[in-house]
Tab-separated table of N, CA and C in Angstrom:
chain	number	residue	atom	x	y	z
S	1	MET	N	-30.313	45.311	-26.962
S	1	MET	CA	-28.865	44.849	-26.170
S	1	MET	C	-28.050	45.957	-25.920
S	2	ASP	N	-27.404	45.915	-25.143
S	2	ASP	CA	-26.494	46.781	-24.442
S	2	ASP	C	-24.923	46.689	-24.991
S	3	PHE	N	-24.385	46.949	-26.334
S	3	PHE	CA	-23.517	46.569	-26.841
S	3	PHE	C	-22.323	46.855	-26.091
S	4	ASP	N	-22.491	48.214	-25.591
S	4	ASP	CA	-21.258	49.088	-24.911
S	4	ASP	C	-21.170	48.150	-23.853
S	5	LYS	N	-21.934	47.853	-22.994
S	5	LYS	CA	-21.838	47.201	-21.812
S	5	LYS	C	-21.133	45.781	-21.888
S	6	LEU	N	-21.533	44.882	-22.758
S	6	LEU	CA	-20.974	43.759	-23.453
S	6	LEU	C	-19.663	43.688	-23.990
S	7	PHE	N	-19.192	45.029	-24.823
S	7	PHE	CA	-18.162	45.146	-25.188
S	7	PHE	C	-16.925	45.490	-24.097
S	8	ILE	N	-17.561	46.335	-23.340
S	8	ILE	CA	-16.299	46.386	-21.862
S	8	ILE	C	-16.303	44.989	-21.242
S	9	ARG	N	-17.362	44.259	-21.011
S	9	ARG	CA	-17.598	43.134	-20.355
S	9	ARG	C	-16.401	41.999	-20.868
S	10	CYS	N	-16.544	41.973	-22.108
S	10	CYS	CA	-15.880	41.097	-22.833
S	10	CYS	C	-14.297	41.448	-23.147
S	11	LEU	N	-14.139	42.835	-23.061
S	11	LEU	CA	-12.849	43.413	-23.334
S	11	LEU	C	-11.814	42.754	-22.024
S	12	ILE	N	-12.427	43.084	-21.039
S	12	ILE	CA	-11.958	42.866	-19.683
S	12	ILE	C	-11.184	41.267	-19.676
S	13	GLU	N	-11.523	40.513	-20.293
S	13	GLU	CA	-11.237	39.057	-20.504
S	13	GLU	C	-10.079	38.733	-21.042
S	14	TYR	N	-9.821	39.763	-21.678
S	14	TYR	CA	-8.376	39.357	-22.820
S	14	TYR	C	-6.898	40.311	-21.922
S	15	ASP	N	-6.031	39.687	-22.581
S	15	ASP	CA	-4.586	39.990	-21.971
S	15	ASP	C	-4.362	41.274	-22.754
S	16	ALA	N	-3.059	41.864	-22.411
S	16	ALA	CA	-2.585	43.356	-22.824
S	16	ALA	C	-2.498	43.349	-24.136
S	17	PRO	N	-2.097	42.590	-25.144
S	17	PRO	CA	-1.570	42.502	-26.400
S	17	PRO	C	-3.311	42.833	-27.207
S	18	GLU	N	-4.078	42.183	-26.911
S	18	GLU	CA	-5.512	41.985	-27.402
S	18	GLU	C	-6.147	43.433	-27.038
S	19	PHE	N	-6.058	43.671	-25.645
S	19	PHE	CA	-6.621	44.893	-25.447
S	19	PHE	C	-6.422	46.199	-26.047
S	20	LEU	N	-4.780	46.143	-26.372
S	20	LEU	CA	-4.125	47.323	-27.095
S	20	LEU	C	-5.067	47.322	-28.609
S	21	ASN	N	-4.924	46.046	-28.997
S	21	ASN	CA	-5.533	45.998	-30.286
S	21	ASN	C	-6.714	46.764	-30.372
S	22	VAL	N	-7.432	46.364	-29.481
S	22	VAL	CA	-9.069	46.935	-29.504
S	22	VAL	C	-8.930	48.389	-29.274
S	23	VAL	N	-8.427	49.138	-28.380
S	23	VAL	CA	-8.139	50.415	-27.899
S	23	VAL	C	-7.597	51.127	-29.343
S	24	ALA	N	-6.785	50.301	-30.196
S	24	ALA	CA	-6.496	51.320	-31.445
S	24	ALA	C	-7.621	51.219	-32.401
S	25	VAL	N	-8.427	50.387	-32.373
S	25	VAL	CA	-9.811	50.427	-33.130
S	25	VAL	C	-11.019	51.323	-32.473
S	26	VAL	N	-11.452	51.179	-30.995
S	26	VAL	CA	-12.494	51.642	-30.559
S	26	VAL	C	-12.115	52.753	-29.735
S	27	LYS	N	-12.168	53.955	-30.202
S	27	LYS	CA	-11.811	55.164	-29.382
S	27	LYS	C	-13.036	55.521	-28.575
S	28	PRO	N	-12.619	55.998	-27.534
S	28	PRO	CA	-13.660	56.152	-26.205
S	28	PRO	C	-14.988	56.947	-26.898
S	29	ASP	N	-14.917	57.827	-27.940
S	29	ASP	CA	-16.080	58.621	-28.277
S	29	ASP	C	-17.050	57.652	-29.155
S	30	PHE	N	-16.496	56.450	-29.239
S	30	PHE	CA	-17.402	55.607	-30.056
S	30	PHE	C	-18.280	54.794	-28.927
S	31	ILE	N	-18.175	55.081	-27.764
S	31	ILE	CA	-18.747	54.452	-26.645
S	31	ILE	C	-19.863	55.228	-26.273
S	32	LEU	N	-21.057	55.026	-25.909
S	32	LEU	CA	-22.116	55.809	-25.382
S	32	LEU	C	-22.048	55.921	-23.768
S	33	SER	N	-22.334	57.055	-23.319
S	33	SER	CA	-22.623	57.349	-21.853
S	33	SER	C	-23.519	56.440	-21.532
S	34	PRO	N	-23.328	55.742	-19.971
S	34	PRO	CA	-22.320	55.928	-18.847
S	34	PRO	C	-20.962	54.863	-19.034
S	35	HIS	N	-21.357	54.134	-20.394
S	35	HIS	CA	-20.233	53.450	-20.443
S	35	HIS	C	-18.812	54.003	-20.994
S	36	ARG	N	-18.943	54.969	-21.490
S	36	ARG	CA	-17.839	55.770	-21.981
S	36	ARG	C	-16.749	56.224	-20.758
S	37	GLU	N	-17.126	56.557	-19.529
S	37	GLU	CA	-16.227	56.797	-18.459
S	37	GLU	C	-15.821	55.613	-18.231
S	38	VAL	N	-16.537	54.457	-18.085
S	38	VAL	CA	-15.885	53.208	-17.649
S	38	VAL	C	-14.647	52.640	-18.616
S	39	TYR	N	-14.919	52.555	-19.915
S	39	TYR	CA	-13.919	52.711	-20.899
S	39	TYR	C	-12.840	53.485	-20.870
S	40	GLU	N	-13.097	54.566	-20.572
S	40	GLU	CA	-11.606	55.503	-20.347
S	40	GLU	C	-11.005	55.180	-19.085
S	41	TYR	N	-11.855	54.678	-17.890
S	41	TYR	CA	-11.345	54.019	-16.728
S	41	TYR	C	-10.331	53.114	-16.948
S	42	ALA	N	-10.928	52.270	-17.772
S	42	ALA	CA	-10.046	50.978	-18.082
S	42	ALA	C	-8.751	51.056	-19.055
S	43	ILE	N	-8.817	52.066	-19.734
S	43	ILE	CA	-7.485	52.535	-20.714
S	43	ILE	C	-6.990	53.233	-19.722
S	44	GLU	N	-7.134	54.245	-18.816
S	44	GLU	CA	-6.370	54.802	-17.900
S	44	GLU	C	-5.689	53.887	-17.123
S	45	HIS	N	-6.373	52.965	-16.542
S	45	HIS	CA	-5.822	51.750	-15.641
S	45	HIS	C	-4.914	50.929	-16.243
S	46	PHE	N	-4.997	50.836	-17.461
S	46	PHE	CA	-4.025	49.959	-18.402
S	46	PHE	C	-2.677	50.861	-18.449
S	47	ASN	N	-2.904	52.149	-18.601
S	47	ASN	CA	-1.892	52.813	-19.205
S	47	ASN	C	-1.140	53.384	-17.753
S	48	THR	N	-1.464	53.242	-16.492
S	48	THR	CA	-1.088	53.557	-15.472
S	48	THR	C	-0.213	52.098	-14.811
S	49	TYR	N	-0.999	51.231	-14.862
S	49	TYR	CA	-0.266	49.796	-14.228
S	49	TYR	C	0.016	48.618	-15.480
S	50	GLY	N	-0.027	49.011	-16.477
S	50	GLY	CA	0.085	47.549	-17.450
S	50	GLY	C	-0.751	46.457	-17.549
S	51	VAL	N	-1.455	46.655	-16.803
S	51	VAL	CA	-2.569	45.020	-16.777
S	51	VAL	C	-4.211	45.717	-17.257
S	52	VAL	N	-4.709	44.856	-17.612
S	52	VAL	CA	-6.071	45.050	-18.087
S	52	VAL	C	-6.616	44.750	-16.470
S	53	LEU	N	-7.531	45.830	-16.456
S	53	LEU	CA	-8.409	45.844	-15.003
S	53	LEU	C	-9.182	44.469	-14.928
S	54	ASN	N	-9.288	44.322	-13.656
S	54	ASN	CA	-10.020	43.054	-13.253
S	54	ASN	C	-11.739	43.312	-13.338
S	55	ARG	N	-12.601	42.477	-13.320
S	55	ARG	CA	-14.095	42.810	-12.887
S	55	ARG	C	-14.303	43.487	-11.942
S	56	GLU	N	-13.794	42.856	-10.692
S	56	GLU	CA	-13.972	43.533	-9.527
S	56	GLU	C	-13.867	44.931	-9.394
S	57	THR	N	-12.644	45.217	-10.007
S	57	THR	CA	-12.144	47.113	-10.081
S	57	THR	C	-13.103	47.520	-11.025
S	58	LEU	N	-13.636	47.226	-12.026
S	58	LEU	CA	-14.439	47.456	-12.875
S	58	LEU	C	-15.796	47.806	-12.210
S	59	GLU	N	-16.281	47.117	-11.503
S	59	GLU	CA	-17.563	47.152	-11.148
S	59	GLU	C	-17.575	48.145	-9.842
S	60	SER	N	-16.290	48.253	-9.062
S	60	SER	CA	-16.120	48.865	-7.939
S	60	SER	C	-16.230	50.351	-8.578
S	61	PHE	N	-15.454	50.718	-9.512
S	61	PHE	CA	-15.527	52.036	-10.335
S	61	PHE	C	-16.755	52.536	-10.770
S	62	SER	N	-17.621	51.788	-11.520
S	62	SER	CA	-18.690	51.903	-12.496
S	62	SER	C	-20.195	51.835	-11.462
S	63	GLY	N	-19.914	51.108	-10.411
S	63	GLY	CA	-21.233	50.828	-9.371
S	63	GLY	C	-22.189	50.002	-10.278
S	64	LYS	N	-21.900	49.289	-11.285
S	64	LYS	CA	-22.554	48.568	-12.098
S	64	LYS	C	-22.313	47.192	-12.089
S	65	LYS	N	-22.646	46.053	-12.380
S	65	LYS	CA	-22.539	44.618	-12.364
S	65	LYS	C	-21.809	44.429	-14.086
S	66	TYR	N	-20.811	43.873	-14.012
S	66	TYR	CA	-20.552	43.348	-15.340
S	66	TYR	C	-20.302	41.926	-15.443
S	67	ASP	N	-21.560	41.279	-15.235
S	67	ASP	CA	-21.396	39.701	-15.106
S	67	ASP	C	-22.333	39.231	-16.273
S	68	ASP	N	-22.679	39.754	-17.132
S	68	ASP	CA	-23.566	39.373	-18.514
S	68	ASP	C	-22.641	38.098	-18.834
S	69	ILE	N	-23.340	37.144	-19.410
S	69	ILE	CA	-22.863	35.942	-20.055
S	69	ILE	C	-22.606	36.537	-21.519
S	70	LEU	N	-21.410	36.008	-22.007
S	70	LEU	CA	-20.941	36.533	-23.182
S	70	LEU	C	-21.079	35.237	-24.277
S	71	VAL	N	-21.950	35.608	-25.336
S	71	VAL	CA	-21.953	34.611	-26.261
S	71	VAL	C	-21.330	34.760	-27.517
S	72	GLU	N	-20.622	35.866	-27.587
S	72	GLU	CA	-20.135	36.168	-29.105
S	72	GLU	C	-18.757	36.496	-28.563
S	73	PRO	N	-17.855	36.221	-29.580
S	73	PRO	CA	-16.398	36.936	-29.515
S	73	PRO	C	-16.202	38.441	-29.529
S	74	LEU	N	-14.899	38.878	-28.826
S	74	LEU	CA	-14.907	40.303	-28.999
S	74	LEU	C	-14.993	41.110	-30.325
S	75	LYS	N	-14.589	40.316	-31.094
S	75	LYS	CA	-14.737	41.141	-32.504
S	75	LYS	C	-16.224	41.389	-32.834
S	76	PHE	N	-16.913	40.504	-32.436
S	76	PHE	CA	-18.391	40.825	-32.803
S	76	PHE	C	-18.831	42.154	-32.024
S	77	TYR	N	-18.429	42.565	-30.821
S	77	TYR	CA	-18.764	43.634	-29.970
S	77	TYR	C	-18.159	44.702	-30.873
S	78	VAL	N	-16.876	44.504	-31.009
S	78	VAL	CA	-16.104	45.660	-31.559
S	78	VAL	C	-16.738	46.001	-32.820
S	79	ASP	N	-17.189	45.192	-33.813
S	79	ASP	CA	-17.910	45.598	-34.969
S	79	ASP	C	-18.950	46.237	-34.546
S	80	LYS	N	-19.814	46.057	-33.684
S	80	LYS	CA	-21.061	46.646	-33.693
S	80	LYS	C	-21.011	47.942	-32.968
S	81	VAL	N	-19.895	48.269	-32.070
S	81	VAL	CA	-19.708	49.423	-31.444
S	81	VAL	C	-19.144	50.572	-32.535
S	82	VAL	N	-18.330	49.887	-33.355
S	82	VAL	CA	-17.697	50.935	-34.629
S	82	VAL	C	-18.759	51.014	-35.421
S	83	GLU	N	-19.536	50.235	-36.015
S	83	GLU	CA	-20.785	50.309	-36.977
S	83	GLU	C	-21.561	51.345	-36.319
S	84	ARG	N	-21.909	51.347	-35.213
S	84	ARG	CA	-22.871	52.008	-34.396
S	84	ARG	C	-22.151	53.730	-34.823
S	85	ALA	N	-20.881	53.627	-34.435
S	85	ALA	CA	-20.370	55.182	-34.329
S	85	ALA	C	-20.087	55.613	-35.856
S	86	ARG	N	-19.832	54.820	-36.710
S	86	ARG	CA	-20.124	55.453	-38.279
S	86	ARG	C	-21.441	55.597	-38.745
S	87	LEU	N	-22.473	54.941	-38.363
S	87	LEU	CA	-23.844	55.509	-38.629
S	87	LEU	C	-24.020	56.516	-37.982
S	88	ILE	N	-23.592	56.947	-36.545
S	88	ILE	CA	-23.870	58.095	-36.126
S	88	ILE	C	-23.268	59.318	-36.779
S	89	GLN	N	-22.200	59.171	-37.473
S	89	GLN	CA	-21.537	60.169	-38.023
S	89	GLN	C	-22.172	60.572	-39.395
S	90	VAL	N	-22.653	59.534	-40.155
S	90	VAL	CA	-23.291	59.792	-41.194
S	90	VAL	C	-24.429	60.333	-41.076
S	91	ARG	N	-25.152	60.081	-39.988
S	91	ARG	CA	-26.589	60.871	-39.579
S	91	ARG	C	-26.583	62.163	-39.421
S	92	LYS	N	-25.120	62.577	-38.896
S	92	LYS	CA	-24.834	63.939	-38.674
S	92	LYS	C	-24.462	64.786	-39.611
S	93	VAL	N	-24.150	64.342	-40.750
S	93	VAL	CA	-23.696	65.071	-42.182
S	93	VAL	C	-25.081	65.102	-43.071
S	94	LEU	N	-25.915	64.161	-42.966
S	94	LEU	CA	-27.158	64.186	-43.740
S	94	LEU	C	-28.298	65.077	-44.081
S	95	PRO	N	-28.386	65.995	-43.067
S	95	PRO	CA	-28.988	67.261	-42.970
S	95	PRO	C	-28.422	68.368	-43.724
S	96	ASP	N	-26.901	68.470	-43.916
S	96	ASP	CA	-26.175	69.362	-44.661
S	96	ASP	C	-26.367	69.365	-46.121
S	97	LEU	N	-26.400	67.817	-46.288
S	97	LEU	CA	-26.270	67.378	-47.767
S	97	LEU	C	-27.781	67.558	-48.302
S	98	GLN	N	-28.782	67.270	-47.678
S	98	GLN	CA	-30.008	67.399	-48.033
S	98	GLN	C	-30.431	68.939	-48.237
S	99	GLU	N	-29.799	69.639	-47.354
S	99	GLU	CA	-30.074	71.277	-47.542
S	99	GLU	C	-29.275	71.641	-48.741
S	100	TYR	N	-28.117	71.455	-49.053
S	100	TYR	CA	-27.464	71.738	-50.392
S	100	TYR	C	-27.945	71.259	-51.461
S	101	ALA	N	-28.546	69.913	-51.403
S	101	ALA	CA	-29.286	69.312	-52.664
S	101	ALA	C	-30.295	70.180	-52.802
S	102	THR	N	-31.158	70.458	-51.766
S	102	THR	CA	-32.510	71.118	-51.965
S	102	THR	C	-32.459	72.597	-52.692
S	103	ALA	N	-31.224	73.243	-52.474
S	103	ALA	CA	-30.983	74.428	-52.653
S	103	ALA	C	-30.320	74.222	-54.037
S	104	GLY	N	-29.863	73.203	-54.421
S	104	GLY	CA	-29.601	73.020	-55.930
S	104	GLY	C	-27.770	73.612	-55.867
S	105	LYS	N	-27.260	73.475	-54.416
S	105	LYS	CA	-25.807	73.711	-54.300
S	105	LYS	C	-24.944	72.425	-54.508
S	106	VAL	N	-24.509	72.003	-55.699
S	106	VAL	CA	-24.360	70.660	-55.819
S	106	VAL	C	-22.733	70.908	-55.459
S	107	ASP	N	-21.968	71.907	-55.795
S	107	ASP	CA	-20.402	72.139	-55.565
S	107	ASP	C	-20.510	71.991	-54.064
S	108	LYS	N	-21.262	72.810	-53.127
S	108	LYS	CA	-21.025	72.653	-51.750
S	108	LYS	C	-21.456	71.224	-51.364
S	109	ALA	N	-22.403	70.592	-51.868
S	109	ALA	CA	-22.801	69.028	-51.422
S	109	ALA	C	-21.680	68.247	-51.496
S	110	LEU	N	-20.574	68.176	-52.703
S	110	LEU	CA	-19.582	67.597	-53.045
S	110	LEU	C	-18.298	67.777	-52.139
S	111	THR	N	-18.338	69.438	-51.833
S	111	THR	CA	-17.121	69.602	-50.951
S	111	THR	C	-17.680	68.773	-49.789
S	112	LYS	N	-18.575	69.025	-49.077
S	112	LYS	CA	-19.050	68.477	-47.777
S	112	LYS	C	-18.913	66.896	-47.752
S	113	MET	N	-19.070	66.099	-48.822
S	113	MET	CA	-19.069	64.727	-48.990
S	113	MET	C	-17.651	64.596	-49.048
S	114	GLU	N	-16.718	65.323	-49.678
S	114	GLU	CA	-15.264	65.043	-49.607
S	114	GLU	C	-14.685	65.441	-48.218
S	115	GLU	N	-15.161	66.480	-47.649
S	115	GLU	CA	-14.610	66.682	-46.019
S	115	GLU	C	-15.101	65.510	-45.136
S	116	PHE	N	-16.320	65.157	-45.475
S	116	PHE	CA	-16.986	64.122	-44.405
S	116	PHE	C	-16.006	62.659	-44.786
S	117	THR	N	-15.780	62.254	-46.080
S	117	THR	CA	-14.807	61.164	-46.354
S	117	THR	C	-13.728	61.526	-45.683
S	118	LEU	N	-13.018	62.439	-45.600
S	118	LEU	CA	-11.556	62.676	-45.087
S	118	LEU	C	-11.868	62.515	-43.421
S	119	GLU	N	-12.667	63.257	-43.015
S	119	GLU	CA	-13.073	63.092	-41.429
S	119	GLU	C	-13.301	61.654	-40.882
S	120	MET	N	-14.035	60.868	-41.684
S	120	MET	CA	-14.212	59.555	-41.506
S	120	MET	C	-12.890	58.510	-41.590
S	121	ARG	N	-12.314	58.655	-42.562
S	121	ARG	CA	-10.871	58.134	-42.763
S	121	ARG	C	-10.069	58.260	-41.268
S	122	SER	N	-10.045	59.782	-41.003
S	122	SER	CA	-9.231	60.143	-39.851
S	122	SER	C	-9.749	59.560	-38.648
S	123	ALA	N	-11.139	59.555	-38.163
S	123	ALA	CA	-11.954	59.092	-37.149
S	123	ALA	C	-11.886	57.692	-37.132
S	124	PHE	N	-11.637	56.900	-37.911
S	124	PHE	CA	-11.795	55.616	-37.916
S	124	PHE	C	-10.545	54.636	-38.612
S	125	GLU	N	-9.604	55.349	-38.433
S	125	GLU	CA	-8.027	55.287	-38.617
S	125	GLU	C	-7.397	54.422	-37.546
S	126	VAL	N	-6.827	52.992	-37.703
S	126	VAL	CA	-6.498	52.090	-36.629
S	126	VAL	C	-5.075	52.547	-36.360
S	127	ASP	N	-4.672	52.875	-35.269
S	127	ASP	CA	-3.233	52.956	-34.793
S	127	ASP	C	-2.652	51.889	-34.264
S	128	GLU	N	-2.037	50.879	-34.893
S	128	GLU	CA	-1.672	49.769	-34.374
S	128	GLU	C	-0.270	49.867	-33.688
S	129	ARG	N	0.205	50.996	-33.777
S	129	ARG	CA	1.690	51.151	-33.238
S	129	ARG	C	1.658	50.620	-31.803
S	130	ALA	N	0.782	51.101	-30.941
S	130	ALA	CA	0.833	50.833	-29.450
S	130	ALA	C	0.769	49.331	-29.099
S	131	ALA	N	-0.209	48.746	-29.936
S	131	ALA	CA	-0.372	47.156	-29.566
S	131	ALA	C	1.065	46.495	-30.117
S	132	SER	N	1.501	46.676	-31.457
S	132	SER	CA	2.853	45.854	-31.922
S	132	SER	C	3.835	46.315	-31.241
S	133	ILE	N	4.092	47.675	-30.563
S	133	ILE	CA	5.084	47.746	-29.574
S	133	ILE	C	5.144	47.012	-28.344
S	134	PHE	N	3.822	46.943	-27.820
S	134	PHE	CA	3.895	46.113	-26.477
S	134	PHE	C	4.337	44.818	-26.818
S	135	THR	N	3.618	44.232	-28.051
S	135	THR	CA	3.869	42.912	-28.083
S	135	THR	C	5.223	42.412	-28.225
S	136	SER	N	5.875	43.373	-29.024
S	136	SER	CA	7.565	43.258	-29.427
S	136	SER	C	8.364	43.420	-27.963
S	137	ALA	N	7.791	44.104	-27.105
S	137	ALA	CA	8.333	44.352	-25.873
S	137	ALA	C	8.303	43.095	-25.026
S	138	LYS	N	7.355	42.418	-25.140
S	138	LYS	CA	6.777	41.160	-24.102
S	138	LYS	C	7.540	40.149	-24.634
S	139	GLU	N	7.942	39.986	-26.065
S	139	GLU	CA	8.635	39.094	-26.814
S	139	GLU	C	10.033	39.177	-26.481
S	140	VAL	N	10.463	40.346	-26.361
S	140	VAL	CA	11.905	40.655	-25.972
S	140	VAL	C	12.214	40.251	-24.319
S	141	ASP	N	11.059	40.805	-23.670
S	141	ASP	CA	11.079	40.454	-21.999
S	141	ASP	C	11.095	38.865	-21.906
S	142	ARG	N	10.425	37.965	-22.837
S	142	ARG	CA	10.345	36.571	-22.476
S	142	ARG	C	11.975	36.239	-22.906
S	143	LYS	N	12.427	36.178	-23.907
S	143	LYS	CA	13.609	35.852	-24.444
S	143	LYS	C	14.741	36.319	-23.622
S	144	SER	N	14.866	37.426	-23.057
S	144	SER	CA	15.461	37.810	-21.914
S	144	SER	C	15.553	36.975	-20.604
S	145	THR	N	14.455	36.689	-20.313
S	145	THR	CA	14.145	35.819	-19.082
S	145	THR	C	14.682	34.413	-19.290
S	146	ARG	N	14.423	33.921	-20.290
S	146	ARG	CA	14.885	32.654	-21.137
S	146	ARG	C	16.541	32.719	-21.010
S	147	LEU	N	17.112	33.702	-21.336
S	147	LEU	CA	18.577	33.660	-21.584
S	147	LEU	C	19.240	33.838	-20.301
S	148	ASN	N	18.391	34.550	-19.427
S	148	ASN	CA	18.839	34.829	-18.173
S	148	ASN	C	18.868	33.522	-17.022
S	149	SER	N	18.000	32.959	-17.290
S	149	SER	CA	17.657	31.453	-16.684
S	149	SER	C	18.529	30.352	-17.002
S	150	SER	N	19.364	30.416	-18.305
S	150	SER	CA	20.077	29.274	-18.767
S	150	SER	C	21.624	29.340	-17.896
């Protein structure tokens, strides 16, 4: 199952605050090519125009169809993409840990594990500021419109 494609297909069905919430969690390097470029384009489109791109624009850019039937909620696809990204990072550090363990270099192994833990926390840290700022701005705009129409 192509979770990256399904993730992007599902993502474009949501409005701006949800889009920003997801972008705060799923960094472009969590997505595998060729879908990474499509995801980056979706983010760039949003940053430029302030709206989530539609499916036709997405398909025109990618040259692929994004008409898959979605059977799971967006969070399911987000969880799958993030889980895979974390697993890839774990697999990258294992050879070094194995080498240090085989050589009896416990201190080096522990240092590598500490560094890895810090890197993982940093890489998978969620930046919710963008989504909360957008949501707040949207609410202020709604209230302003209501006041102006009174």
